[in-house]
Structures are given as structure tokens and as C-alpha cells.
mmCIF file of C-alpha atoms and ligand atoms in Angstrom:
data_model
loop_
_atom_site.group_PDB
_atom_site.id
_atom_site.type_symbol
_atom_site.label_atom_id
_atom_site.label_comp_id
_atom_site.label_asym_id
_atom_site.label_seq_id
_atom_site.Cartn_x
_atom_site.Cartn_y
_atom_site.Cartn_z
ATOM 1 C CA MET A 1 90.259 112.432 79.226
ATOM 2 C CA HIS A 2 87.367 110.871 81.409
ATOM 3 C CA LYS A 3 88.906 108.237 83.352
ATOM 4 C CA ASN A 4 87.200 106.480 86.420
ATOM 5 C CA LYS A 5 88.851 106.836 89.174
ATOM 6 C CA ILE A 6 90.651 103.852 90.849
ATOM 7 C CA TRP A 7 90.274 104.475 94.523
ATOM 8 C CA LEU A 8 93.106 103.916 97.223
ATOM 9 C CA SER A 9 91.137 101.189 98.705
ATOM 10 C CA SER A 10 87.059 100.674 98.021
ATOM 11 C CA PRO A 11 84.211 99.154 99.575
ATOM 12 C CA ASP A 12 84.164 95.250 97.797
ATOM 13 C CA MET A 13 80.862 93.300 98.413
ATOM 14 C CA GLY A 14 80.362 89.966 98.050
ATOM 15 C CA GLY A 15 76.902 89.524 97.183
ATOM 16 C CA SER A 16 74.632 88.460 100.598
ATOM 17 C CA GLU A 17 74.832 91.961 101.919
ATOM 18 C CA LEU A 18 71.013 92.842 100.564
ATOM 19 C CA LYS A 19 70.153 89.888 101.765
ATOM 20 C CA PHE A 20 70.594 90.407 105.561
ATOM 21 C CA ILE A 21 69.553 93.439 105.063
ATOM 22 C CA GLN A 22 66.194 92.104 103.518
ATOM 23 C CA ASP A 23 66.135 89.761 106.269
ATOM 24 C CA ALA A 24 66.160 93.042 108.644
ATOM 25 C CA PHE A 25 63.363 94.663 106.900
ATOM 26 C CA ASP A 26 61.428 91.195 106.982
ATOM 27 C CA THR A 27 61.436 91.429 110.245
ATOM 28 C CA ASN A 28 61.291 95.293 111.347
ATOM 29 C CA TRP A 29 64.666 95.081 113.144
ATOM 30 C CA ILE A 30 65.518 98.295 111.425
ATOM 31 C CA ALA A 31 67.159 99.118 115.060
ATOM 32 C CA PRO A 32 70.437 98.835 117.187
ATOM 33 C CA VAL A 33 69.270 95.295 117.777
ATOM 34 C CA GLY A 34 68.689 92.254 115.821
ATOM 35 C CA ALA A 35 69.558 88.954 114.435
ATOM 36 C CA ASN A 36 72.346 90.003 112.397
ATOM 37 C CA ILE A 37 73.974 92.248 115.497
ATOM 38 C CA ASP A 38 74.310 88.674 116.898
ATOM 39 C CA GLY A 39 74.972 86.989 114.114
ATOM 40 C CA LEU A 40 77.929 89.322 113.318
ATOM 41 C CA GLU A 41 79.095 88.847 116.989
ATOM 42 C CA GLN A 42 79.133 85.262 116.251
ATOM 43 C CA ASP A 43 80.831 85.189 112.944
ATOM 44 C CA LEU A 44 83.483 87.572 114.081
ATOM 45 C CA GLU A 45 83.944 85.318 117.686
ATOM 46 C CA ALA A 46 84.069 81.945 115.188
ATOM 47 C CA TYR A 47 86.650 83.804 112.648
ATOM 48 C CA LEU A 48 88.834 84.419 115.201
ATOM 49 C CA GLU A 49 88.969 81.906 118.003
ATOM 50 C CA ASN A 50 89.106 83.241 121.080
ATOM 51 C CA GLY A 51 87.814 85.912 122.723
ATOM 52 C CA HIS A 52 84.028 87.611 122.995
ATOM 53 C CA VAL A 53 83.073 89.962 120.589
ATOM 54 C CA THR A 54 81.250 93.607 120.770
ATOM 55 C CA VAL A 55 80.585 94.780 117.711
ATOM 56 C CA LEU A 56 80.083 98.439 117.797
ATOM 57 C CA ASN A 57 78.959 101.871 115.430
ATOM 58 C CA SER A 58 83.021 102.590 114.530
ATOM 59 C CA GLY A 59 86.242 101.488 115.556
ATOM 60 C CA THR A 60 87.028 104.567 117.174
ATOM 61 C CA ALA A 61 84.192 104.628 119.506
ATOM 62 C CA ALA A 62 85.919 100.332 120.124
ATOM 63 C CA ILE A 63 88.802 102.360 121.362
ATOM 64 C CA HIS A 64 87.304 104.654 123.792
ATOM 65 C CA LEU A 65 85.800 101.661 125.954
ATOM 66 C CA GLY A 66 88.629 99.734 125.299
ATOM 67 C CA LEU A 67 90.281 102.065 127.647
ATOM 68 C CA ILE A 68 87.224 102.589 129.894
ATOM 69 C CA VAL A 69 87.126 98.919 130.393
ATOM 70 C CA LEU A 70 90.882 99.116 130.995
ATOM 71 C CA GLY A 71 90.324 101.640 133.875
ATOM 72 C CA VAL A 72 91.759 104.684 132.057
ATOM 73 C CA GLU A 73 90.538 107.918 133.476
ATOM 74 C CA ALA A 74 91.513 111.722 133.032
ATOM 75 C CA GLY A 75 94.768 112.828 134.543
ATOM 76 C CA ASP A 76 96.096 109.340 134.024
ATOM 77 C CA GLU A 77 98.776 108.332 130.570
ATOM 78 C CA VAL A 78 98.370 106.374 128.593
ATOM 79 C CA LEU A 79 101.391 105.191 125.819
ATOM 80 C CA CYS A 80 100.502 105.453 122.185
ATOM 81 C CA GLN A 81 102.354 104.552 118.506
ATOM 82 C CA SER A 82 102.762 107.537 117.153
ATOM 83 C CA MET A 83 102.490 106.521 113.721
ATOM 84 C CA THR A 84 99.143 106.021 113.391
ATOM 85 C CA PHE A 85 95.667 107.107 112.329
ATOM 86 C CA ALA A 86 94.885 110.081 114.693
ATOM 87 C CA ALA A 87 91.412 107.526 115.961
ATOM 88 C CA SER A 88 93.863 105.656 118.310
ATOM 89 C CA ALA A 89 94.935 108.737 120.373
ATOM 90 C CA ASN A 90 91.939 110.982 120.570
ATOM 91 C CA PRO A 91 90.130 108.615 122.659
ATOM 92 C CA ILE A 92 92.826 108.884 125.389
ATOM 93 C CA LEU A 93 91.873 112.672 125.546
ATOM 94 C CA TYR A 94 88.326 112.521 125.035
ATOM 95 C CA LEU A 95 88.687 110.595 128.590
ATOM 96 C CA GLY A 96 91.020 113.456 129.308
ATOM 97 C CA ALA A 97 93.913 111.627 130.099
ATOM 98 C CA THR A 98 97.504 111.716 128.663
ATOM 99 C CA PRO A 99 99.147 110.346 125.839
ATOM 100 C CA VAL A 100 102.874 109.394 125.199
ATOM 101 C CA PHE A 101 103.767 108.992 121.836
ATOM 102 C CA ILE A 102 106.306 105.925 121.085
ATOM 103 C CA ASP A 103 107.906 105.855 117.888
ATOM 104 C CA SER A 104 108.088 102.742 115.032
ATOM 105 C CA GLU A 105 111.074 101.111 114.722
ATOM 106 C CA LYS A 106 112.322 100.027 111.569
ATOM 107 C CA GLU A 107 111.723 96.381 110.965
ATOM 108 C CA THR A 108 107.091 97.187 111.397
ATOM 109 C CA TRP A 109 106.938 100.479 111.002
ATOM 110 C CA ASN A 110 104.715 99.753 114.379
ATOM 111 C CA ILE A 111 105.377 100.352 117.849
ATOM 112 C CA CYS A 112 109.749 100.761 118.746
ATOM 113 C CA PRO A 113 110.260 98.021 121.627
ATOM 114 C CA VAL A 114 113.533 99.562 122.578
ATOM 115 C CA ALA A 115 111.684 103.642 122.736
ATOM 116 C CA LEU A 116 109.307 101.705 124.653
ATOM 117 C CA GLU A 117 110.611 100.073 127.739
ATOM 118 C CA GLU A 118 112.997 103.840 127.747
ATOM 119 C CA ALA A 119 109.046 105.611 128.322
ATOM 120 C CA ILE A 120 107.813 102.777 131.099
ATOM 121 C CA ILE A 121 111.334 103.516 132.527
ATOM 122 C CA ASP A 122 110.902 107.490 132.309
ATOM 123 C CA ARG A 123 107.670 107.319 133.362
ATOM 124 C CA LEU A 124 108.038 105.664 136.476
ATOM 125 C CA ALA A 125 110.832 107.119 137.279
ATOM 126 C CA LYS A 126 108.895 110.722 137.063
ATOM 127 C CA GLY A 127 106.793 108.817 139.698
ATOM 128 C CA LYS A 128 103.545 108.288 137.078
ATOM 129 C CA LYS A 129 102.897 103.992 135.322
ATOM 130 C CA PRO A 130 101.089 104.407 132.958
ATOM 131 C CA LYS A 131 97.855 102.848 132.972
ATOM 132 C CA ALA A 132 97.978 101.333 128.808
ATOM 133 C CA ILE A 133 99.612 100.777 125.702
ATOM 134 C CA ILE A 134 98.118 101.268 122.561
ATOM 135 C CA VAL A 135 99.519 99.269 119.636
ATOM 136 C CA VAL A 136 98.971 99.412 116.096
ATOM 137 C CA HIS A 137 99.077 97.014 113.402
ATOM 138 C CA LEU A 138 100.052 99.179 110.852
ATOM 139 C CA TYR A 139 98.644 98.827 106.951
ATOM 140 C CA GLY A 140 98.080 94.998 108.070
ATOM 141 C CA VAL A 141 101.511 94.820 109.281
ATOM 142 C CA PRO A 142 101.457 93.125 112.854
ATOM 143 C CA CYS A 143 103.340 94.065 115.477
ATOM 144 C CA GLN A 144 106.213 92.678 117.421
ATOM 145 C CA ILE A 145 103.295 91.221 119.663
ATOM 146 C CA GLU A 146 105.009 88.791 121.571
ATOM 147 C CA LEU A 147 107.873 91.216 122.571
ATOM 148 C CA ILE A 148 105.498 93.742 123.588
ATOM 149 C CA GLY A 149 103.282 91.421 125.129
ATOM 150 C CA GLN A 150 106.533 90.319 127.403
ATOM 151 C CA LEU A 151 107.697 94.297 128.823
ATOM 152 C CA ALA A 152 103.880 94.885 129.364
ATOM 153 C CA ASP A 153 103.476 92.522 131.535
ATOM 154 C CA SER A 154 106.818 92.478 133.808
ATOM 155 C CA TYR A 155 105.890 95.784 134.503
ATOM 156 C CA GLY A 156 101.988 95.520 134.529
ATOM 157 C CA ILE A 157 100.345 97.662 132.166
ATOM 158 C CA PRO A 158 97.756 96.023 129.902
ATOM 159 C CA ILE A 159 97.390 96.554 125.859
ATOM 160 C CA LEU A 160 94.949 97.280 123.940
ATOM 161 C CA GLU A 161 95.725 96.194 120.199
ATOM 162 C CA ASP A 162 94.246 98.452 117.691
ATOM 163 C CA SER A 163 93.505 95.870 114.936
ATOM 164 C CA ALA A 164 91.703 97.891 112.676
ATOM 165 C CA GLU A 165 93.570 97.953 109.354
ATOM 166 C CA ALA A 166 94.589 93.966 110.649
ATOM 167 C CA LEU A 167 91.485 91.873 110.189
ATOM 168 C CA GLY A 168 92.694 88.488 109.388
ATOM 169 C CA SER A 169 96.396 89.191 110.036
ATOM 170 C CA ARG A 170 98.560 86.490 112.464
ATOM 171 C CA TYR A 171 101.429 86.507 114.296
ATOM 172 C CA LYS A 172 102.853 83.273 114.607
ATOM 173 C CA GLY A 173 99.441 81.949 113.526
ATOM 174 C CA LYS A 174 97.203 84.013 116.195
ATOM 175 C CA LEU A 175 94.991 86.171 114.806
ATOM 176 C CA CYS A 176 95.355 90.372 115.630
ATOM 177 C CA GLY A 177 93.374 91.692 117.817
ATOM 178 C CA THR A 178 93.420 88.447 119.746
ATOM 179 C CA PHE A 179 97.019 89.339 121.724
ATOM 180 C CA GLY A 180 96.194 92.197 123.950
ATOM 181 C CA ASP A 181 93.954 92.678 126.938
ATOM 182 C CA VAL A 182 91.102 94.180 124.628
ATOM 183 C CA GLY A 183 91.614 94.457 120.446
ATOM 184 C CA ILE A 184 89.313 96.522 118.491
ATOM 185 C CA PHE A 185 88.750 96.253 114.338
ATOM 186 C CA SER A 186 87.128 98.775 112.404
ATOM 187 C CA PHE A 187 84.831 98.669 109.583
ATOM 188 C CA ASN A 188 85.217 101.849 107.428
ATOM 189 C CA GLY A 189 84.195 102.033 104.554
ATOM 190 C CA SER A 190 88.067 101.785 103.438
ATOM 191 C CA LYS A 191 88.906 98.718 105.442
ATOM 192 C CA ILE A 192 89.217 94.992 104.384
ATOM 193 C CA ILE A 193 85.675 94.499 105.094
ATOM 194 C CA THR A 194 83.187 96.932 105.862
ATOM 195 C CA THR A 195 79.477 97.550 106.733
ATOM 196 C CA SER A 196 79.451 101.536 105.659
ATOM 197 C CA GLY A 197 80.474 102.603 109.213
ATOM 198 C CA GLY A 198 81.398 100.322 112.184
ATOM 199 C CA GLY A 199 83.750 98.625 114.137
ATOM 200 C CA ALA A 200 84.170 95.851 117.342
ATOM 201 C CA ILE A 201 86.142 95.116 120.567
ATOM 202 C CA ILE A 202 86.645 91.969 121.461
ATOM 203 C CA THR A 203 87.149 91.004 125.114
ATOM 204 C CA ARG A 204 89.118 88.175 126.484
ATOM 205 C CA THR A 205 86.002 87.554 129.321
ATOM 206 C CA LYS A 206 82.456 87.321 128.900
ATOM 207 C CA ALA A 207 82.241 89.553 132.229
ATOM 208 C CA LEU A 208 84.166 92.559 129.844
ATOM 209 C CA LYS A 209 82.026 91.766 127.498
ATOM 210 C CA GLU A 210 78.957 92.942 129.022
ATOM 211 C CA LYS A 211 80.994 95.810 130.789
ATOM 212 C CA VAL A 212 80.991 97.278 127.235
ATOM 213 C CA LEU A 213 77.772 96.042 126.043
ATOM 214 C CA PHE A 214 76.210 97.972 129.049
ATOM 215 C CA LEU A 215 78.430 100.947 128.282
ATOM 216 C CA ALA A 216 77.765 100.898 124.488
ATOM 217 C CA THR A 217 73.749 101.435 125.204
ATOM 218 C CA GLN A 218 73.577 104.141 127.847
ATOM 219 C CA ALA A 219 74.472 102.064 131.345
ATOM 220 C CA LYS A 220 71.116 101.607 132.080
ATOM 221 C CA ASP A 221 70.828 99.863 136.017
ATOM 222 C CA LYS A 222 68.881 96.991 136.363
ATOM 223 C CA ALA A 223 66.422 99.103 137.713
ATOM 224 C CA PRO A 224 62.293 99.261 136.743
ATOM 225 C CA TYR A 225 63.574 102.471 135.399
ATOM 226 C CA TYR A 226 65.641 104.730 133.421
ATOM 227 C CA GLN A 227 67.873 104.745 136.373
ATOM 228 C CA HIS A 228 72.164 104.932 135.341
ATOM 229 C CA SER A 229 74.880 105.275 138.250
ATOM 230 C CA GLU A 230 77.720 105.448 135.502
ATOM 231 C CA ILE A 231 78.346 107.791 132.369
ATOM 232 C CA GLY A 232 77.002 105.428 129.130
ATOM 233 C CA TYR A 233 77.438 105.787 125.556
ATOM 234 C CA ASN A 234 75.444 104.936 122.238
ATOM 235 C CA TYR A 235 77.675 103.255 120.809
ATOM 236 C CA ARG A 236 75.790 100.001 119.166
ATOM 237 C CA MET A 237 76.289 98.963 115.892
ATOM 238 C CA SER A 238 72.821 99.290 113.994
ATOM 239 C CA ASN A 239 71.314 95.994 112.403
ATOM 240 C CA ILE A 240 71.423 96.955 109.607
ATOM 241 C CA ALA A 241 75.153 97.824 108.701
ATOM 242 C CA ALA A 242 75.644 94.401 110.904
ATOM 243 C CA GLY A 243 73.981 92.772 107.532
ATOM 244 C CA ILE A 244 76.440 94.037 105.246
ATOM 245 C CA GLY A 245 79.283 92.823 107.718
ATOM 246 C CA ARG A 246 77.626 88.780 107.876
ATOM 247 C CA GLY A 247 77.721 89.365 104.001
ATOM 248 C CA GLN A 248 81.632 90.709 104.127
ATOM 249 C CA MET A 249 82.519 87.759 106.731
ATOM 250 C CA GLN A 250 81.511 85.682 103.693
ATOM 251 C CA VAL A 251 84.524 87.110 101.590
ATOM 252 C CA LEU A 252 87.033 88.161 103.899
ATOM 253 C CA ASP A 253 89.356 85.681 103.416
ATOM 254 C CA LYS A 254 89.044 86.383 99.543
ATOM 255 C CA HIS A 255 89.741 89.812 100.057
ATOM 256 C CA ILE A 256 92.885 89.011 102.109
ATOM 257 C CA ASP A 257 94.145 86.742 99.164
ATOM 258 C CA LEU A 258 93.486 89.973 96.922
ATOM 259 C CA ARG A 259 94.997 92.472 98.695
ATOM 260 C CA ARG A 260 97.801 90.244 98.408
ATOM 261 C CA GLU A 261 98.528 89.709 95.253
ATOM 262 C CA MET A 262 97.877 93.378 94.537
ATOM 263 C CA ASN A 263 100.820 93.406 97.038
ATOM 264 C CA ALA A 264 102.609 90.831 94.518
ATOM 265 C CA PHE A 265 101.896 93.032 91.473
ATOM 266 C CA TYR A 266 103.698 95.527 93.312
ATOM 267 C CA VAL A 267 106.848 94.227 94.341
ATOM 268 C CA ASP A 268 107.077 92.760 90.891
ATOM 269 C CA LEU A 269 106.004 96.347 89.213
ATOM 270 C CA PHE A 270 108.862 98.186 91.322
ATOM 271 C CA LYS A 271 111.553 95.415 91.058
ATOM 272 C CA ASP A 272 113.932 97.148 88.607
ATOM 273 C CA ILE A 273 112.974 100.577 90.183
ATOM 274 C CA SER A 274 115.987 101.087 93.169
ATOM 275 C CA SER A 275 115.210 103.762 94.859
ATOM 276 C CA VAL A 276 111.205 103.046 95.883
ATOM 277 C CA THR A 277 111.328 99.502 98.381
ATOM 278 C CA VAL A 278 107.456 97.902 98.315
ATOM 279 C CA PHE A 279 107.249 97.658 102.164
ATOM 280 C CA LYS A 280 107.551 93.705 103.474
ATOM 281 C CA THR A 281 108.552 92.995 106.978
ATOM 282 C CA ALA A 282 111.296 91.014 107.485
ATOM 283 C CA ASN A 283 109.803 89.423 110.071
ATOM 284 C CA GLU A 284 109.093 85.719 109.175
ATOM 285 C CA ALA A 285 106.432 85.121 112.373
ATOM 286 C CA SER A 286 104.415 87.312 110.371
ATOM 287 C CA PHE A 287 101.555 87.030 108.065
ATOM 288 C CA ALA A 288 99.818 90.332 106.580
ATOM 289 C CA ASN A 289 96.663 90.730 105.154
ATOM 290 C CA CYS A 290 98.341 93.156 102.752
ATOM 291 C CA TRP A 291 95.384 95.777 104.111
ATOM 292 C CA LEU A 292 97.410 98.675 101.665
ATOM 293 C CA THR A 293 100.607 98.333 100.393
ATOM 294 C CA THR A 294 102.812 101.140 101.173
ATOM 295 C CA ILE A 295 105.917 102.590 99.576
ATOM 296 C CA ILE A 296 109.441 104.308 100.013
ATOM 297 C CA VAL A 297 110.845 106.799 97.592
ATOM 298 C CA ASN A 298 114.230 107.478 98.621
ATOM 299 C CA PRO A 299 114.847 110.853 96.632
ATOM 300 C CA ASN A 300 118.554 110.670 96.278
ATOM 301 C CA ASN A 301 118.485 107.357 93.956
ATOM 302 C CA ASN A 302 116.484 109.126 91.267
ATOM 303 C CA LYS A 303 117.027 111.999 89.512
ATOM 304 C CA GLY A 304 114.930 113.683 93.003
ATOM 305 C CA ILE A 305 112.260 111.822 92.079
ATOM 306 C CA THR A 306 110.061 112.101 95.111
ATOM 307 C CA ASN A 307 107.126 110.180 96.803
ATOM 308 C CA GLU A 308 104.796 113.553 96.220
ATOM 309 C CA VAL A 309 106.133 113.345 91.618
ATOM 310 C CA LEU A 310 104.725 109.616 92.099
ATOM 311 C CA ARG A 311 101.327 110.830 94.218
ATOM 312 C CA PHE A 312 100.611 114.161 91.221
ATOM 313 C CA ALA A 313 101.469 111.788 88.385
ATOM 314 C CA LEU A 314 98.746 109.493 90.047
ATOM 315 C CA ALA A 315 96.147 111.680 90.321
ATOM 316 C CA SER A 316 96.601 113.586 87.077
ATOM 317 C CA ASP A 317 95.532 110.075 85.649
ATOM 318 C CA ASN A 318 92.330 109.952 87.890
ATOM 319 C CA ILE A 319 94.573 107.266 90.166
ATOM 320 C CA GLU A 320 94.388 107.834 94.314
ATOM 321 C CA SER A 321 97.280 107.342 96.231
ATOM 322 C CA ARG A 322 97.352 109.045 99.684
ATOM 323 C CA GLN A 323 100.621 109.938 102.409
ATOM 324 C CA LEU A 324 101.399 107.635 105.546
ATOM 325 C CA TRP A 325 99.593 108.245 108.630
ATOM 326 C CA LYS A 326 101.384 111.874 109.745
ATOM 327 C CA PRO A 327 103.049 110.482 113.064
ATOM 328 C CA MET A 328 100.745 111.971 116.526
ATOM 329 C CA HIS A 329 103.584 113.731 118.264
ATOM 330 C CA LEU A 330 104.143 115.900 114.595
ATOM 331 C CA GLN A 331 100.712 116.800 115.101
ATOM 332 C CA PRO A 332 99.194 120.507 115.998
ATOM 333 C CA LEU A 333 96.633 118.892 118.356
ATOM 334 C CA HIS A 334 99.317 117.015 120.238
ATOM 335 C CA GLU A 335 102.196 118.650 120.227
ATOM 336 C CA LYS A 336 103.013 119.300 124.098
ATOM 337 C CA TYR A 337 102.237 115.172 124.666
ATOM 338 C CA PRO A 338 105.962 113.671 125.753
ATOM 339 C CA TYR A 339 107.782 111.266 123.121
ATOM 340 C CA TYR A 340 109.998 108.988 123.002
ATOM 341 C CA GLY A 341 112.249 107.702 120.270
ATOM 342 C CA THR A 342 114.386 109.241 117.475
ATOM 343 C CA THR A 343 112.906 109.999 113.778
ATOM 344 C CA VAL A 344 111.747 106.638 112.471
ATOM 345 C CA ALA A 345 108.008 107.304 111.953
ATOM 346 C CA GLU A 346 109.124 110.604 110.990
ATOM 347 C CA ASN A 347 111.426 109.557 108.403
ATOM 348 C CA LEU A 348 109.094 106.946 106.639
ATOM 349 C CA PHE A 349 106.236 109.391 106.698
ATOM 350 C CA LYS A 350 108.364 111.748 104.464
ATOM 351 C CA ASN A 351 109.458 109.599 101.892
ATOM 352 C CA GLY A 352 106.633 106.858 102.081
ATOM 353 C CA LEU A 353 103.493 106.500 99.609
ATOM 354 C CA CYS A 354 100.004 104.320 100.190
ATOM 355 C CA MET A 355 99.495 102.532 96.700
ATOM 356 C CA PRO A 356 95.827 101.685 95.452
ATOM 357 C CA SER A 357 95.220 98.645 97.414
ATOM 358 C CA GLY A 358 91.441 97.291 96.688
ATOM 359 C CA SER A 359 90.419 94.090 96.684
ATOM 360 C CA ASN A 360 88.077 95.356 93.535
ATOM 361 C CA LEU A 361 90.967 96.474 91.259
ATOM 362 C CA THR A 362 90.763 95.380 87.732
ATOM 363 C CA LYS A 363 93.736 94.139 85.396
ATOM 364 C CA GLU A 364 92.776 97.035 83.347
ATOM 365 C CA ASP A 365 93.820 99.602 86.872
ATOM 366 C CA ARG A 366 96.722 97.594 87.022
ATOM 367 C CA GLU A 367 97.633 99.013 83.592
ATOM 368 C CA ARG A 368 97.125 101.848 84.430
ATOM 369 C CA ILE A 369 99.132 101.784 87.590
ATOM 370 C CA THR A 370 101.430 100.603 85.911
ATOM 371 C CA ALA A 371 102.056 103.146 82.936
ATOM 372 C CA VAL A 372 101.937 105.628 85.270
ATOM 373 C CA VAL A 373 104.418 103.999 86.894
ATOM 374 C CA ASN A 374 106.983 103.952 84.317
ATOM 375 C CA ALA A 375 106.666 106.961 83.094
ATOM 376 C CA VAL A 376 107.431 108.750 86.013
ATOM 377 C CA PHE A 377 110.978 106.459 87.153
ATOM 378 C CA LYS A 378 111.820 105.015 83.737
ATOM 379 C CA ASN A 379 112.151 108.059 81.539
HETATM 380 C C1 PLP B 401 89.908 103.415 110.596
HETATM 381 C C2 PLP B 401 90.853 103.415 111.639
HETATM 382 C C3 PLP B 401 90.388 103.594 113.103
HETATM 383 C C4 PLP B 401 89.364 104.060 113.654
HETATM 384 O O1 PLP B 401 88.058 103.489 113.235
HETATM 385 P P1 PLP B 401 86.455 103.753 112.800
HETATM 386 O O2 PLP B 401 85.639 102.239 112.578
HETATM 387 O O3 PLP B 401 87.289 105.041 111.222
HETATM 388 O O4 PLP B 401 86.281 104.501 113.675
HETATM 389 C C5 PLP B 401 91.387 103.307 114.431
HETATM 390 N N1 PLP B 401 92.996 102.711 114.104
HETATM 391 C C6 PLP B 401 93.531 103.024 112.721
HETATM 392 C C7 PLP B 401 94.662 102.484 113.235
HETATM 393 C C8 PLP B 401 92.412 103.307 112.112
HETATM 394 O O5 PLP B 401 93.197 102.486 110.662
#
């Protein structure tokens, strides 16, 4: 048996990417400066409709600079959704700040507003006002951003919206990433569009964009020589990578449609399998880009078949699936930091699985996935 690998989420080129890269070569802008960078920022600003975009070399860099412009410094506390990829929380530690992790809620799998408020009240009582809140739209499903925004406003704490997985997702029609004081996106290889590696930060004002740009390009003072008064970073996106991004922006909406179709495929595939629930938020205000379709496998309902049984069965047919993100408060790196909530995130992690969800999966790929799922659950 030598079947092609079916990936969880692989790059899907639209066709114009090479043309934009060729432009970079033709004009010799093989640098972190150039027309593709400006063009990609304009494309993103037009798409996102409000805010000022700076493209960077990763989503992680965007979170790092986002925390800096929100004023996070060594010794500060930052509230952060626990159930997420490590990159949401690592920049808190880069800054010497302390993460305070918050559980998920069942409805969206994202930060629980109740646990969040409990944390804010308790940290205030302990004499420390949190400097920022990092919320995530996990797997492209919007968090309860309106409610959390009101909560954050009432305590005067800014929001960093980690929209790395949620480009094109909406809450009440407004695009994810544009609610927070700052929002970030990732264009890593597995995301809904890719620049091979890259990210973006969206800020509400032009002045904040200029600050981000200054920090991302080594924080050079306005002087006729190299003078620096602040710590700078080398975080700008390359003009080559931005060329890929420009091509990808042309197919973003198509990718969203195709990923949503994959989600519908799984809803149909699992409809008669009572131990499996395909995750869909019950929140009607939400429109998800369906970056990854995730499922919960309840081993009590079906002869003890677990998420791991399914994962191994898929792997033996060369099909990639993955466990959900392991919550940060359960990570060896973060065990010592405060945590507010119960076991919602932990239980999701125990029983969940991410299914292959790419915009480039073929009819034959779906047939192979169907065959494995049916063999596992229906025999
Ligand atoms: C991918 C991702 C990031 C990091 O983005 P990179 O571009 O890989 O640095 C941050 N947060 C979440 C939730 C992600 O999924």
C-alpha cells in the first residue's frame, strides 16, 4: 500500500503567487521592503475594512509586538485563554510578564467569560491589575467577543485578539481580528492562507501602526546614523513571502467556502455515529471560516472507541489527524502560573480530534476518510 498522504491542512496555491514573486525578482526587491509588502497590507486593509495592517514574519511576532504596544512589561500579568497553541502565550514570557490562564466555555471552546471575570476580580483583589487579555478564535470559531469586549471595557483592560486561525470568520457580520485593541493573523503553512511563514497585526490607529513598524525594523531613531533608544526587533515580512500572500488573498473567500464544505462533509459523515459530535458553535451570531473541523469522540457511547483509536486508524491509511491543542495550564512550561476555571478545556483536549480540513482535499480523499471512519465505527 502506497497511498498519498492526506494532510490535516496543507498549502493551497491560487495561481498568481508566482507572478507576484516574479515581480519581486524583476524589480530586485528581494528584501523585507517592496511593492508586495505594501500591496499585501492594502489587500488586508481592504478585506478587513477597518484598521491599519502591518505584515510581519510570523503570527508569533505579531503577538509579541501587540503586547508591547499594549504596554505589557516585565512583572505584569496577562490573562490568556488556556486552550490554544503555545504561540498565543509564549510572547508573554518573552517580555518577562506572567501569564494567567483561563478555561474555555463549552459553547465556543474559547475563553469563558465567567472564569475571565472571576480571574479579573481575584487579581484585582490581590493588588495586581492585569495589563491585557489574549482571546483566541480557536479553529476559526469566534469567541464571545462582544461580551468579552464589554467585560474588558468595564475593567479598563485592553484585548489582544489572536485571530491566527480565524481570518474571514465573523461575529455579527464583523470580521474577527477587528474587535480587539490589536488583532493578529498568521500565514503559516497550515493556516487558511499562507505566505509560507508570516503574520500580520492590525491596529486601530495609524500612529500605532507606525509604532509597530518602528519596533519591527530594529527601532531606529530619526537620526542621520544608527541610533537606538528602544529595543528593536527584526520582524518584518519578506517581499517574496508577501508576494505569495498577495496571490493567496485572491483565493481567500474560495478557501473559506471549501473549508466550510469540508465541515458539512463531516457533519454528514458522522450524522449516524452517536458517539461523535462535530463541533459547531450554537452561537447564531457566529460565522466560522472552518479552518479545521474538530470532533469530540465520546468513548462511553461506542464500545470504548476513543479519539486515539480513530487517529491511529486514519494514520494507518496515511491520513493525518491531530489532537486538539493541549491547554496551556496543563503544559510543563506553564504549570506554575495561575489558572481560573474548571475542566472544560481539559475534557475537550481528552476527547477531541482535528480532522483533515484543507481546501485542497479531493473527492477521492473524502472517500478514503469515509472508508476509515465507517470501518472504525460501523463494524
Ligand atoms: C498559528 C498560531 C499562532 C502563531 O502563528 P505563527 O505564524 O505560526 O507564528 C498563534 N496563535 C494561534 C492560535 C495559532 O494557531
